[in-house]
Coordinates of C-alpha atoms and ligand atoms in Angstrom, one line a residue:
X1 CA 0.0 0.0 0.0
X2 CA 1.3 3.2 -1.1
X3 CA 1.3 6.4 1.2
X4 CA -1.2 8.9 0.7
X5 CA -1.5 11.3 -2.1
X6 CA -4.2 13.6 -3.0
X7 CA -6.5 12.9 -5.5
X8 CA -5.8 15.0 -9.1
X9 CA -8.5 16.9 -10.4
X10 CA -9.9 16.2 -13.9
X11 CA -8.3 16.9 -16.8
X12 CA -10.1 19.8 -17.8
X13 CA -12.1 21.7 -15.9
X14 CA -13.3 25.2 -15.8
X15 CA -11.6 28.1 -14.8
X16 CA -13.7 28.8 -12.6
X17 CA -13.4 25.6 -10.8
X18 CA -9.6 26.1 -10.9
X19 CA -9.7 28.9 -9.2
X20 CA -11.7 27.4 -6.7
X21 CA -9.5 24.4 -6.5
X22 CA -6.5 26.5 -6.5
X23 CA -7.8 28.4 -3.2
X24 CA -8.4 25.1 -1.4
X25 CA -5.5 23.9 -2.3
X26 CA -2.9 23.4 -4.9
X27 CA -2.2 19.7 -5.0
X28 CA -5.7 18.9 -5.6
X29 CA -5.7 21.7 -8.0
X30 CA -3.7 20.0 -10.9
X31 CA -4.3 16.7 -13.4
X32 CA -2.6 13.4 -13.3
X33 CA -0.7 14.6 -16.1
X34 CA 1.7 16.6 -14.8
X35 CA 3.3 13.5 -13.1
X36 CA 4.1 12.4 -16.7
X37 CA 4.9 16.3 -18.3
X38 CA 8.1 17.7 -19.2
X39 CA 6.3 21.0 -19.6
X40 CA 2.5 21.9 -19.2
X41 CA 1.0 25.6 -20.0
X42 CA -1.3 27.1 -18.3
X43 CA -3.6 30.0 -19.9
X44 CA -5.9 31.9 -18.0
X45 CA -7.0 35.1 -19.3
X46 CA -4.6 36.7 -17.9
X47 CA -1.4 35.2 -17.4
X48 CA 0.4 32.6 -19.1
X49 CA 2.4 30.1 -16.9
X50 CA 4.6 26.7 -17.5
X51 CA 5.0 23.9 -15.2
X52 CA 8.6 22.6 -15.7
X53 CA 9.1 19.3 -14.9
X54 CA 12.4 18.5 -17.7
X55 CA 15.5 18.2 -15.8
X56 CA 18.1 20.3 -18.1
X57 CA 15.5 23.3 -18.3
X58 CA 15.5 22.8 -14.6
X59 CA 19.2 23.4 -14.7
X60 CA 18.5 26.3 -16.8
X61 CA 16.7 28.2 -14.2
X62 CA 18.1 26.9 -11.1
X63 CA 21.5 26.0 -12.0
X64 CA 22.8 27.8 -14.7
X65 CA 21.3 31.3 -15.3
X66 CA 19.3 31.6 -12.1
X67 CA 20.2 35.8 -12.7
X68 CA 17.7 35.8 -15.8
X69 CA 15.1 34.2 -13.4
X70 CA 14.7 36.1 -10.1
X71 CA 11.8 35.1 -7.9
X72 CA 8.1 36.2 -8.9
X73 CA 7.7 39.2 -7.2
X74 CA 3.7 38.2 -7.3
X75 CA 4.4 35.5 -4.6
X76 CA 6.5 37.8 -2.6
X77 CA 3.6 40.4 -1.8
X78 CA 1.8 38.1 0.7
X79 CA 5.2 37.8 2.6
X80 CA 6.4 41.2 2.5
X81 CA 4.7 42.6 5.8
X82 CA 6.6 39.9 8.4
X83 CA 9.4 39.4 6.0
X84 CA 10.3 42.9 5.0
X85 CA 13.2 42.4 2.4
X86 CA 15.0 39.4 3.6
X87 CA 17.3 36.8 1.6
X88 CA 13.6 34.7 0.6
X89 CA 12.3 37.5 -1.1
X90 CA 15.1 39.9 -2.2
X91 CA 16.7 39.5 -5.7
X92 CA 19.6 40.8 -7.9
X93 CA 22.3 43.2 -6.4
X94 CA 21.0 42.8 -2.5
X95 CA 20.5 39.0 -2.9
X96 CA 23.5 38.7 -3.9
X97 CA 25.1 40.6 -1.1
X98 CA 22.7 39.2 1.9
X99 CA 24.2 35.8 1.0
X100 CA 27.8 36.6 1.5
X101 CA 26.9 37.7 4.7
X102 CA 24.4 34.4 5.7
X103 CA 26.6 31.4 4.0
X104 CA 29.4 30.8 6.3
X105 CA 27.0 30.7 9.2
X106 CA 26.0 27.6 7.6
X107 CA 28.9 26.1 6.6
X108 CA 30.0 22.6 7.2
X109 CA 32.0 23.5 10.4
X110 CA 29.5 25.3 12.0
X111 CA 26.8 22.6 11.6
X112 CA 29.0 20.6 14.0
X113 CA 28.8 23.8 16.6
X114 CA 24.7 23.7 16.1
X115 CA 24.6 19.8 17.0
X116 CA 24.5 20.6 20.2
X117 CA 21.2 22.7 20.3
X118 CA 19.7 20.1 18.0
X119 CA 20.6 17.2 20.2
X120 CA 19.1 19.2 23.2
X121 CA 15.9 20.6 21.5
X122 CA 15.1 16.4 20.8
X123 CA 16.3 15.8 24.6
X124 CA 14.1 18.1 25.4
X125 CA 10.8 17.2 23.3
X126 CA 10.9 13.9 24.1
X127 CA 11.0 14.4 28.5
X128 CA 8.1 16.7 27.3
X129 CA 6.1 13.5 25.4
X130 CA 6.7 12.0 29.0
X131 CA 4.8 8.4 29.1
X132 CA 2.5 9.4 26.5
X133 CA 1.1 7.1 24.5
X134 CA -1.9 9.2 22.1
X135 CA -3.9 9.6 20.1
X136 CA -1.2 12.7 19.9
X137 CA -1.3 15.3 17.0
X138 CA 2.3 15.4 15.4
X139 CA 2.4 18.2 13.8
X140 CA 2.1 20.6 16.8
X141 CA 4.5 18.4 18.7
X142 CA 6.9 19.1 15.5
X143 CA 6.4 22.8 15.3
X144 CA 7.1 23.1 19.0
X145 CA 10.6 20.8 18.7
X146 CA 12.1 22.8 15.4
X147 CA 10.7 26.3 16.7
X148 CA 12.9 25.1 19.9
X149 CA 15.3 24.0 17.5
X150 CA 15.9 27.5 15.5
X151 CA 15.8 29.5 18.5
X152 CA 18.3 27.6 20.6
X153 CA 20.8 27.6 17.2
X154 CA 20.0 31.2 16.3
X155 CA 19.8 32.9 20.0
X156 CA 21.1 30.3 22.1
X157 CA 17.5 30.0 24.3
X158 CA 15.1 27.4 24.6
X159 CA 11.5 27.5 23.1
X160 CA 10.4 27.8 27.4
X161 CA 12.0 31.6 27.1
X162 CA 9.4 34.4 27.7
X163 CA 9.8 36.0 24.2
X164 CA 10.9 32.4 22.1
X165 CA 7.1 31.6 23.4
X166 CA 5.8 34.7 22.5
X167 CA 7.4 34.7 18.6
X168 CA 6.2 31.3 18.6
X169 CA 2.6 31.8 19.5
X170 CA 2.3 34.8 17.1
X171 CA 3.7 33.3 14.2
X172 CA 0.9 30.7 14.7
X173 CA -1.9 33.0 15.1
X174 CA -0.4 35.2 12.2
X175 CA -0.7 32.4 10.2
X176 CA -4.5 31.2 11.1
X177 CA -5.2 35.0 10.4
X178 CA -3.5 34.8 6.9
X179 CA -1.8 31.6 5.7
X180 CA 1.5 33.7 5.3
X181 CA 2.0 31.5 1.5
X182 CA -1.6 31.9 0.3
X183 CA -1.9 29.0 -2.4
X184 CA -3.9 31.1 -4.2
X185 CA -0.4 33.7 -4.3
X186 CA 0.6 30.9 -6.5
X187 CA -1.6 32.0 -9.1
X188 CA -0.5 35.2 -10.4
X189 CA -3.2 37.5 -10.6
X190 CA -3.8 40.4 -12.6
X191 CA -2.3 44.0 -10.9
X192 CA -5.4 45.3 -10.9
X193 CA -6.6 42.8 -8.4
X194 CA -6.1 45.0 -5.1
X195 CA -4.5 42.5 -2.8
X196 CA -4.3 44.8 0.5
X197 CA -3.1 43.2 3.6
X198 CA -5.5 43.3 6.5
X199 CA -5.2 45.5 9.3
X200 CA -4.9 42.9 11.4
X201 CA -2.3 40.8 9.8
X202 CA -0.1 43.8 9.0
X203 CA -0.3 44.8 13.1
X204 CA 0.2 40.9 14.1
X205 CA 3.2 41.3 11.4
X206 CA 4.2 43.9 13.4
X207 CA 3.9 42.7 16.6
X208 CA 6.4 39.6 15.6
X209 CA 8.8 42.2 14.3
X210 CA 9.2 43.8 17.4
X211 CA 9.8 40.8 19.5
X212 CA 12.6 40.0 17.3
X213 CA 13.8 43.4 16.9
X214 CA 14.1 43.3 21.5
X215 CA 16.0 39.8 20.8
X216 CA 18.6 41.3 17.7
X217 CA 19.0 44.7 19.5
X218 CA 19.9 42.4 23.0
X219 CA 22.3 40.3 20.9
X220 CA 23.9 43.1 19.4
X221 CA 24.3 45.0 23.1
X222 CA 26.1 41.4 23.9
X223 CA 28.2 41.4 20.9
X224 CA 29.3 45.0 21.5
X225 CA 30.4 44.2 25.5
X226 CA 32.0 41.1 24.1
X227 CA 29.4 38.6 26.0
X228 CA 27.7 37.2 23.2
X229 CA 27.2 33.5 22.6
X230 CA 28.7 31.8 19.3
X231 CA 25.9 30.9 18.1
X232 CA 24.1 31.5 14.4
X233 CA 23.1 35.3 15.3
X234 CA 26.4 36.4 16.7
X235 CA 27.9 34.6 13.5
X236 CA 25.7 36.5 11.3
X237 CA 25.8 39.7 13.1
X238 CA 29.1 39.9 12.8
X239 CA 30.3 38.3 9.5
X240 CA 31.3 41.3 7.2
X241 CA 30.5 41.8 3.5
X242 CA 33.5 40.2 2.4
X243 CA 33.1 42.7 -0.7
X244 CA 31.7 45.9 1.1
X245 CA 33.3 45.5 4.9
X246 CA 30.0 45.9 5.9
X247 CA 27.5 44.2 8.4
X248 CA 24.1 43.8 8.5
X249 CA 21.9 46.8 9.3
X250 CA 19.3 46.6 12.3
X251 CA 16.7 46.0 10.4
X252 CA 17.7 43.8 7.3
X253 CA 18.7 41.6 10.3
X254 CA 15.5 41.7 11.7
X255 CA 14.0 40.5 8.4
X256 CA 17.1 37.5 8.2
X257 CA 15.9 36.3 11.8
X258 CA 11.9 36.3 10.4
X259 CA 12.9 34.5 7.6
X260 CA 15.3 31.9 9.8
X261 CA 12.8 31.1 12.2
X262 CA 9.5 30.5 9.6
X263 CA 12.2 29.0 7.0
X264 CA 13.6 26.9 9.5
X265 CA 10.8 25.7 11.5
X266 CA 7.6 25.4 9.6
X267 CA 9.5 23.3 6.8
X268 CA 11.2 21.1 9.5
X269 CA 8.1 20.6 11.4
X270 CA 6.3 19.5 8.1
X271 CA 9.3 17.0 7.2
X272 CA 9.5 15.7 10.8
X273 CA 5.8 14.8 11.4
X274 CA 5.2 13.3 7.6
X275 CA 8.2 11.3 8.6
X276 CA 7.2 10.3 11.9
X277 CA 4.2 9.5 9.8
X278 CA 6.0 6.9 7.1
X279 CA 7.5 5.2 10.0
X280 CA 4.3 4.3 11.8
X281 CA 3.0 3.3 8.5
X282 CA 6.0 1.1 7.8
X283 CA 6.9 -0.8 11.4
X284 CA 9.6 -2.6 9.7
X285 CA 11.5 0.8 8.9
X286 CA 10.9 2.2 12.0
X287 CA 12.2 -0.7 13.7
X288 CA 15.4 -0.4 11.7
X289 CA 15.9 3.5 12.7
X290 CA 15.2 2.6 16.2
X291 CA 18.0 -0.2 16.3
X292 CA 20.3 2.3 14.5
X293 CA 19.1 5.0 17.0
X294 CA 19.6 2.5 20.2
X295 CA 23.4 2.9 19.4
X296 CA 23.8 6.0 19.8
X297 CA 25.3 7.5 23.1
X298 CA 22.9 8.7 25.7
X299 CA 24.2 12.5 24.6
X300 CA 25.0 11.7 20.7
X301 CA 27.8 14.0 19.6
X302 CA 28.5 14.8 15.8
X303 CA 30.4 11.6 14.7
X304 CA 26.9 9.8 15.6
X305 CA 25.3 10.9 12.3
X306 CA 27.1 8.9 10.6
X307 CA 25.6 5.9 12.4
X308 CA 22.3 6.9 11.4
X309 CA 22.5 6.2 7.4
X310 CA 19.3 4.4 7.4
X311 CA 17.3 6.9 9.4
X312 CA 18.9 9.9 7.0
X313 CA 17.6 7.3 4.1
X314 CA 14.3 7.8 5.6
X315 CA 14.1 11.6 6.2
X316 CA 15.6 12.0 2.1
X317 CA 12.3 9.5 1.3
X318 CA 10.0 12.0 2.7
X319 CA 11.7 15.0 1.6
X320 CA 11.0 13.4 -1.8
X321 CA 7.2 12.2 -0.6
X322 CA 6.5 15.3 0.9
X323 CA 8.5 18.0 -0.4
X324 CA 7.7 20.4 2.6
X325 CA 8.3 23.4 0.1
X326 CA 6.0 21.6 -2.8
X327 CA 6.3 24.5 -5.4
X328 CA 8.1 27.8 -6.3
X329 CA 7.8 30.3 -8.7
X330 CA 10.0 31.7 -11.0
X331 CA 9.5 34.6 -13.9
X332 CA 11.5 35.2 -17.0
X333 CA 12.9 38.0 -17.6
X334 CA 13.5 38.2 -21.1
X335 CA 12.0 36.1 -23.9
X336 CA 13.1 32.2 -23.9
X337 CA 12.5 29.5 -26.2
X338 CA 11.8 26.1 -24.2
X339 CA 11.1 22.6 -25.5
X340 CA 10.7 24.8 -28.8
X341 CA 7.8 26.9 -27.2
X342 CA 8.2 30.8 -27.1
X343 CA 8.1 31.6 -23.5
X344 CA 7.4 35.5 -22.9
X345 CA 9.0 37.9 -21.0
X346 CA 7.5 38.1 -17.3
X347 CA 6.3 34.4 -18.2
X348 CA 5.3 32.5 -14.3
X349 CA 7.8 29.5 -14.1
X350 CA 5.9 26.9 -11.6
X351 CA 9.1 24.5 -10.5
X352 CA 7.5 21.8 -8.7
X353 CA 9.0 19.3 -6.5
X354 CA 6.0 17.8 -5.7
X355 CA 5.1 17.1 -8.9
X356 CA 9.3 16.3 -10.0
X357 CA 9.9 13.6 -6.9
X358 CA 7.1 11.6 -8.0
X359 CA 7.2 11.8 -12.0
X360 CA 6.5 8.6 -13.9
X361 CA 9.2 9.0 -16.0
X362 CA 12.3 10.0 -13.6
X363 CA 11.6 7.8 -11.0
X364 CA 10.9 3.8 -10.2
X365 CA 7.9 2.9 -8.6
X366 CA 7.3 6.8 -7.4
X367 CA 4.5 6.7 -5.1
X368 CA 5.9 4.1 -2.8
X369 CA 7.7 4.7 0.5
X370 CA 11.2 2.7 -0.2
X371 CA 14.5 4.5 1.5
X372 CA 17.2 2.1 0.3
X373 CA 16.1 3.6 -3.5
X374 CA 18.6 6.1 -2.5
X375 CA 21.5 3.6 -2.5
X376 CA 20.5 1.7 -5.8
X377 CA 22.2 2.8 -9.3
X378 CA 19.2 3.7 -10.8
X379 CA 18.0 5.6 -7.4
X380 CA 21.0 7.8 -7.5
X381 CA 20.3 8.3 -11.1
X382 CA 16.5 9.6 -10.3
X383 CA 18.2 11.4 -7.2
X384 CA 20.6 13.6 -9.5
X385 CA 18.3 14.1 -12.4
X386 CA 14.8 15.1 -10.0
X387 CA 15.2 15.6 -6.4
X388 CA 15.1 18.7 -5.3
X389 CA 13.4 19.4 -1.7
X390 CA 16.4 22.2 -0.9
X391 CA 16.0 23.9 -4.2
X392 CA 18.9 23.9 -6.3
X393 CA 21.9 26.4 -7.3
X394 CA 22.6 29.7 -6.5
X395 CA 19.1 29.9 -4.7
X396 CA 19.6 26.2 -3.0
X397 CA 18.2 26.6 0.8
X398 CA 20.6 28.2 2.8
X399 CA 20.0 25.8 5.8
X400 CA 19.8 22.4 3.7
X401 CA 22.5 21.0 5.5
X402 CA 21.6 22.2 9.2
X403 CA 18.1 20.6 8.2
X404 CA 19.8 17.2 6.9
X405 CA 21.2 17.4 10.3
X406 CA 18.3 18.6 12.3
X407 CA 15.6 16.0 10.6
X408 CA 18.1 12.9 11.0
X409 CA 19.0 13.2 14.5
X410 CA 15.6 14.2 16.2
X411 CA 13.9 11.2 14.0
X412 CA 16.5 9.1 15.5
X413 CA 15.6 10.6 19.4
X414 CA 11.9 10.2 18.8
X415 CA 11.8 6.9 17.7
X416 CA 14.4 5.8 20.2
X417 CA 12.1 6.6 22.6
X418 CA 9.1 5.7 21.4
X419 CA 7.2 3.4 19.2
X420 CA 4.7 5.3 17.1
X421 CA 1.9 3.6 15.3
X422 CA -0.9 4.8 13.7
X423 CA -4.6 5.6 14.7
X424 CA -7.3 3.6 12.5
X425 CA -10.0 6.0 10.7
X426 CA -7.3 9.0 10.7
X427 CA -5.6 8.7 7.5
X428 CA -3.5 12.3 6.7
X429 CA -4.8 14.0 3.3
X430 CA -1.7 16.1 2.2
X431 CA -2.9 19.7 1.2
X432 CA -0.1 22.6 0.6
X433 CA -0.2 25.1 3.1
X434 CA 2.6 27.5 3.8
X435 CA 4.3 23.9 3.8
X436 CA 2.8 20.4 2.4
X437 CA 0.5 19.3 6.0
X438 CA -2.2 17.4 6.7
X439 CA -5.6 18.2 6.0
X440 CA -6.6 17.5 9.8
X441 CA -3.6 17.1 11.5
X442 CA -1.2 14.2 11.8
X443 CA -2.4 11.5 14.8
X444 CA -0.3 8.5 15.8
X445 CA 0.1 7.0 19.5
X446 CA 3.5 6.9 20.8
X447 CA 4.5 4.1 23.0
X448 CA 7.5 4.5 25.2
X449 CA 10.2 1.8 24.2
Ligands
HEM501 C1 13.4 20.2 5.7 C2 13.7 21.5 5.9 C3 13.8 22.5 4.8 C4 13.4 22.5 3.5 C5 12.7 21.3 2.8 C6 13.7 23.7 2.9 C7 13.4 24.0 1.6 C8 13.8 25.3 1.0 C9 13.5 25.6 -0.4 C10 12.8 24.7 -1.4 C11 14.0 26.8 -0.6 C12 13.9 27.6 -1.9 C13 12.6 28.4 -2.0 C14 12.5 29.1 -3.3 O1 13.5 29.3 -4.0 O2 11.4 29.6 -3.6 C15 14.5 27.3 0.6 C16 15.1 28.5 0.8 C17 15.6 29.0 2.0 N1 15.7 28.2 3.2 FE1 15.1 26.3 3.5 N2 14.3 24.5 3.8 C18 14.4 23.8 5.0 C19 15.0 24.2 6.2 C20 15.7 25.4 6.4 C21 16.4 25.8 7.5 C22 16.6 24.9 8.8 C23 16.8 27.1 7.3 C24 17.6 28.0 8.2 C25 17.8 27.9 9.5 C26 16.4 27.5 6.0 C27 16.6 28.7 5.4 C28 16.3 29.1 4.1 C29 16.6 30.4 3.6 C30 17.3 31.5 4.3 C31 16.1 30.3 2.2 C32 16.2 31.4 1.2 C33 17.5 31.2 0.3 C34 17.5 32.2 -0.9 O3 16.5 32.5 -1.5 O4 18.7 32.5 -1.3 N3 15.7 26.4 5.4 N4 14.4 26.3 1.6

């Protein structure tokens, strides 16, 4: 039995009924046959886009001229009043530049530093699960662990800190207010189509900026009186322009920390509980993550990871399953001529890796839930050629190692404490939020081990 999907729409439908669709949500929103396209247009009365799906135009925009195909501003606008102008949204000239600043925090080395906070973030979660044993849902126990996870990397304090709550609990109610990546974003509109941010959600926005402003304007008192932690903030705070000399400003580092913690933790959280989900689904591969996970030291230090091959097998499955990110949009920015089909300037380019990680033609058997693919020939062929959960190129997610990291070692913490199975009449139906989630919730019972 394979895991669940959502069901594709007809083939044709109105466009009414696509709109309507597309609001609900976007994986429901789309026909069978994109799993089998190397290109699909989409015409609408007023804007033309292309689903790519072919792997070397995929290099074209990603890989090799990812300058002649900046983000759509059109999904930026949703973003804009929590975000401000931060590395997700920017482009060009300022892009470029925020980047030189926010790599080396991420570098290999420093992942080994952020182990630490990972490894006590899962400590953590799982004295909180205590004895339960469920009906529990996931997906808030998930959200809680990588919010805890972000802001003990970033700040050095726990999720329990008065204004780590406080972030937390507004960037949840921001997003029941407005789903901060509407779906419906995805589908560019026409200009005319006023698009005004509520009142509310602008002053919510506001509200989360100014807790992390009292958090950045703290660090940067600690840096200054040479207290400071070495942690990701102090390391970003403090890493010069190696072009310009310069740090960030106040507030551009406001909008990196926005974009850290809702990058970091709602994608996490979504990866994490559709794992958690796979294994209950599959006792036999949880079992085998839980004997690699039993050998780990009480306290597992760096070197461990590389005990836990299988389990990282796992959390690449469901990255590929359930590509947390499931869709992004690029435009062109000059005229282009693709699979011989004039593509326009200001053209949407829908890059899909929902759609890519389970394509009929790239992939073996690509609805099923099988880790070891990953260490077959023809599973490292599919791997290179369409699998791209991190993005890929110049734009690849700045935290795709840290999240390798993160997802691989709390997996192995969870399920080396408890056994999770699943509960009978709640089956997850994956819709695309901000990230790909479930419909109502994720529910499994966890038994301690
Ligand atoms: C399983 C976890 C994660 C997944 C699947 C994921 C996926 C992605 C994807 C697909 C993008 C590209 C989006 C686009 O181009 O439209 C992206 C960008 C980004 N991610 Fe992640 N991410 C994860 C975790 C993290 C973490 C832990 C951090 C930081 C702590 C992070 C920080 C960022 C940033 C800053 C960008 C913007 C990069 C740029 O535009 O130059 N992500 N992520």
């Amino acid at each position: 039995m394979n895991p669940p999907k959502p069901a594709p729409r007809p083939d044709k439908v109105s466009l009414w009924r696509y709109f309507r669709l597309f609001r609900q949500d976007i994986l429901s929103a789309q026909p069978q046959r994109l799993y089998r396209a190397w290109m699909a247009e989409f015409k609408t009365p007023f804007f033309r886009s292309y689903l790519l799906n072919q792997p070397n135009l995929l290099d074209t925009v990603l890989r090799e001229r990812p300058m002649d195909f900046p983000k759509s501003n059109r999904i930026a606008e949703g973003l804009r009043p929590l975000l401000g102008n931060s590395v997700f949204l920017s482009n060009g000239e300022v892009w470029k530049r925020q980047r030189r600043i926010i790599d080396p925090a991420f570098e290999g080395g420093r992942l080994r530093d952020a182990f630490g906070s990972v490894a006590a973030a899962g400590q953590a979660a799982v004295a909180r699960l205590g004895g339960a044993t469920g009906p529990l849902e996931v997906e808030a126990v998930t959200s809680h662990l990588a919010a805890d996870v972000i802001f003990r990397s970033l700040f050095s304090i726990p999720i329990s800190d008065q204004v780590a709550t406080q972030v937390f609990n507004e960037f949840r109610d921001y997003q029941r207010s407005q789903p901060i990546l509407n779906p419906a974003a995805l589908v560019p509109m026409p200009r005319w189509i006023p698009r005004l941010h509520r009142r509310k959600t602008r002053a919510a926005a506001a509200r989360i900026r100014a807790l992390i402003g009292t958090l950045t304007a703290q660090r940067a008192s600690d840096i200054a009186n040479g207290t400071a932690p070495d942690d990701l903030a102090t390391k970003i705070m403090t890493t010069p322009d190696p072009e310009t000399g310069q740090v960030f400003e106040t507030d551009e580092m406001v909008d990196q920390v926005a974009i850290f913690f809702l990058a970091g933790h709602e994608t996490s959280a979504s990866a994490l509980s559709w794992a958690l989900y796979l294994l209950a689904l599959y006792p036999e591969a949880q079992e085998r993550v839980a004997k690699e996970a039993a050998a780990l030291d009480e306290t597992p230090e760096f070197g461990d990871l590389s005990k836990l091959r299988f389990t990282r097998d796992v959390f690449r499955e469901t990255l590929r399953l359930y590509p947390p990110v499931p869709m992004m949009v690029r435009e062109s920015t000059k005229a282009e001529k693709f699979r011989d089909r004039d593509i326009a300037k200001g053209a949407q380019l829908v890059i899909s890796p929902w759609h890519l990680h389970r394509h009929e033609r790239l992939w073996d058997n690509p609805n099923a839930f099988d880790p070891d693919r990953f260490a077959t020939a023809a599973g490292k062929v599919s791997a290179q050629a369409a699998y791209i959960p991190f993005s890929a190129g110049a734009r690849v997610c700045s935290g795709a190692g840290f999240a390798m990291m993160e997802g691989t070692l709390l997996l192995a913490l969870l399920v080396r404490a408890f056994r999770f199975s699943t509960v009978a009449g709640k089956t997850p139906v994956p819709v695309a939020h901000l990230t790909v989630r479930s419909k109502d919730g994720i529910w499994l019972s966890a038994e301690p081990r």
